[in-house]
Amino acid sequence: MKLIELILNILWLVFCGIWMAIGYVIAAVICFVLIVTIPFGVASLRIAGYVLWPFGRTTVERRDAGAPSFVGNIIWVVFAGWWLALGHLLTSIPLFISIIGIPFGWANLKLIPISLMPLGREVVPTDARFGAR
């Protein structure tokens, strides 16, 4: 199974992973420059790593995330989240047009919720998904 994940991640990286990860890094740099939004930048870099190499990993909600994460996610959606979600949507369209890219198009659409609400979530290996909850 690990070989399949490696092949999927390499194909993902070539077709759309690198471009979307660059978008998240740009959002992180902007957040770091604004200083007050450094926690958003850290979350953006965490999701950039996930978007760069998603197969074999997933995200889970953190139990200790509360109201501050919720408020932070609302601020994130307004300033950066909707741009990144739009990037995932626009990237998925050409993938759906090609036959071989359809699974990657679906994977791109599945990343939209995490692009909109990254705070209060953590990236875990797929094997640990059920144990981490």
XYZ file of C-alpha atoms in Angstrom:
133
model
C 0.000 0.000 0.000
C 2.884 2.381 0.688
C 4.092 2.038 -2.932
C 0.679 3.100 -4.209
C 0.695 6.112 -1.868
C 4.170 7.054 -3.114
C 3.079 6.865 -6.768
C -0.100 8.852 -6.067
C 1.845 11.505 -4.148
C 4.383 11.891 -6.966
C 1.620 12.240 -9.571
C -0.232 14.637 -7.280
C 2.912 16.720 -6.845
C 3.361 17.009 -10.614
C -0.253 17.763 -11.492
C -1.312 20.169 -8.761
C 0.399 19.702 -5.413
C 3.311 22.041 -5.980
C 1.114 24.908 -7.177
C -1.328 24.651 -4.316
C 1.482 24.341 -1.777
C 3.035 27.527 -3.188
C -0.323 29.264 -2.637
C -0.333 28.192 1.009
C 3.285 29.308 1.459
C 2.452 32.732 -0.013
C -0.459 33.017 2.434
C 1.893 32.016 5.276
C 4.495 34.623 4.309
C 1.829 37.331 4.251
C 0.639 36.195 7.678
C 4.196 36.242 9.049
C 4.790 39.758 7.717
C 1.678 41.054 9.466
C 3.035 39.678 12.806
C -0.383 39.551 14.540
C -1.409 36.746 12.184
C 1.602 34.503 12.839
C -0.633 31.636 14.138
C -2.414 31.720 10.766
C 0.955 31.478 9.024
C 1.916 28.426 11.077
C -1.404 26.764 10.207
C -0.923 27.645 6.549
C 2.539 26.045 6.475
C 1.158 22.911 8.161
C -1.547 22.625 5.513
C 0.996 23.404 2.749
C 2.937 20.310 3.767
C -0.257 18.290 3.736
C -1.294 19.620 0.320
C 2.166 18.860 -1.032
C 2.038 15.161 -0.016
C -1.573 14.233 0.956
C -1.923 10.520 0.246
C -1.337 8.391 3.333
C -2.273 11.268 5.641
C -5.474 12.895 6.816
C -6.602 15.661 9.154
C -8.429 15.309 12.432
C -9.940 17.847 14.781
C -7.891 18.644 17.851
C -9.757 18.030 21.089
C -8.226 21.098 22.708
C -9.392 23.427 19.917
C -12.168 25.661 21.127
C -13.651 29.075 20.591
C -10.346 30.772 19.655
C -9.909 28.319 16.752
C -13.464 28.980 15.627
C -12.982 32.753 15.685
C -9.594 32.381 13.997
C -11.146 30.247 11.249
C -13.729 32.930 10.542
C -10.970 35.529 10.200
C -8.978 33.069 8.032
C -11.931 32.484 5.671
C -12.395 36.205 5.138
C -8.759 37.014 4.376
C -7.131 33.887 2.887
C -9.301 30.787 3.060
C -11.672 31.574 0.243
C -8.738 32.315 -2.114
C -7.190 28.945 -1.380
C -10.547 27.169 -1.681
C -11.048 28.860 -5.042
C -7.576 27.657 -6.051
C -8.534 24.072 -5.197
C -11.771 24.423 -7.171
C -10.062 25.901 -10.234
C -7.277 23.312 -10.093
C -9.791 20.476 -9.987
C -11.536 21.538 -13.225
C -8.724 20.597 -15.651
C -8.128 17.435 -13.637
C -11.764 16.413 -14.131
C -11.505 17.089 -17.863
C -8.738 14.521 -18.234
C -9.705 10.920 -17.548
C -6.592 10.094 -15.543
C -6.948 13.223 -13.388
C -10.443 12.508 -12.050
C -9.230 10.957 -8.754
C -6.939 13.937 -8.238
C -9.829 16.298 -8.965
C -11.855 14.622 -6.217
C -8.874 14.804 -3.866
C -8.583 18.510 -4.630
C -12.249 19.080 -3.811
C -11.816 17.183 -0.535
C -9.125 19.681 0.458
C -11.508 22.644 0.265
C -12.864 22.270 3.840
C -9.362 22.220 5.321
C -8.406 25.255 3.223
C -11.375 27.120 4.680
C -10.940 26.034 8.319
C -7.311 25.039 9.075
C -7.167 26.078 12.726
C -7.993 23.411 15.282
C -6.961 20.566 12.974
C -3.825 18.472 12.791
C -2.348 16.270 10.082
C -1.900 12.603 11.045
C -0.917 9.443 9.161
C -3.916 7.609 7.753
C -3.079 4.589 9.931
C -3.476 6.693 13.081
C -6.716 8.361 11.994
C -9.026 6.349 14.255
C -6.616 6.167 17.179
C -6.086 9.922 17.172
C -9.728 10.848 17.641
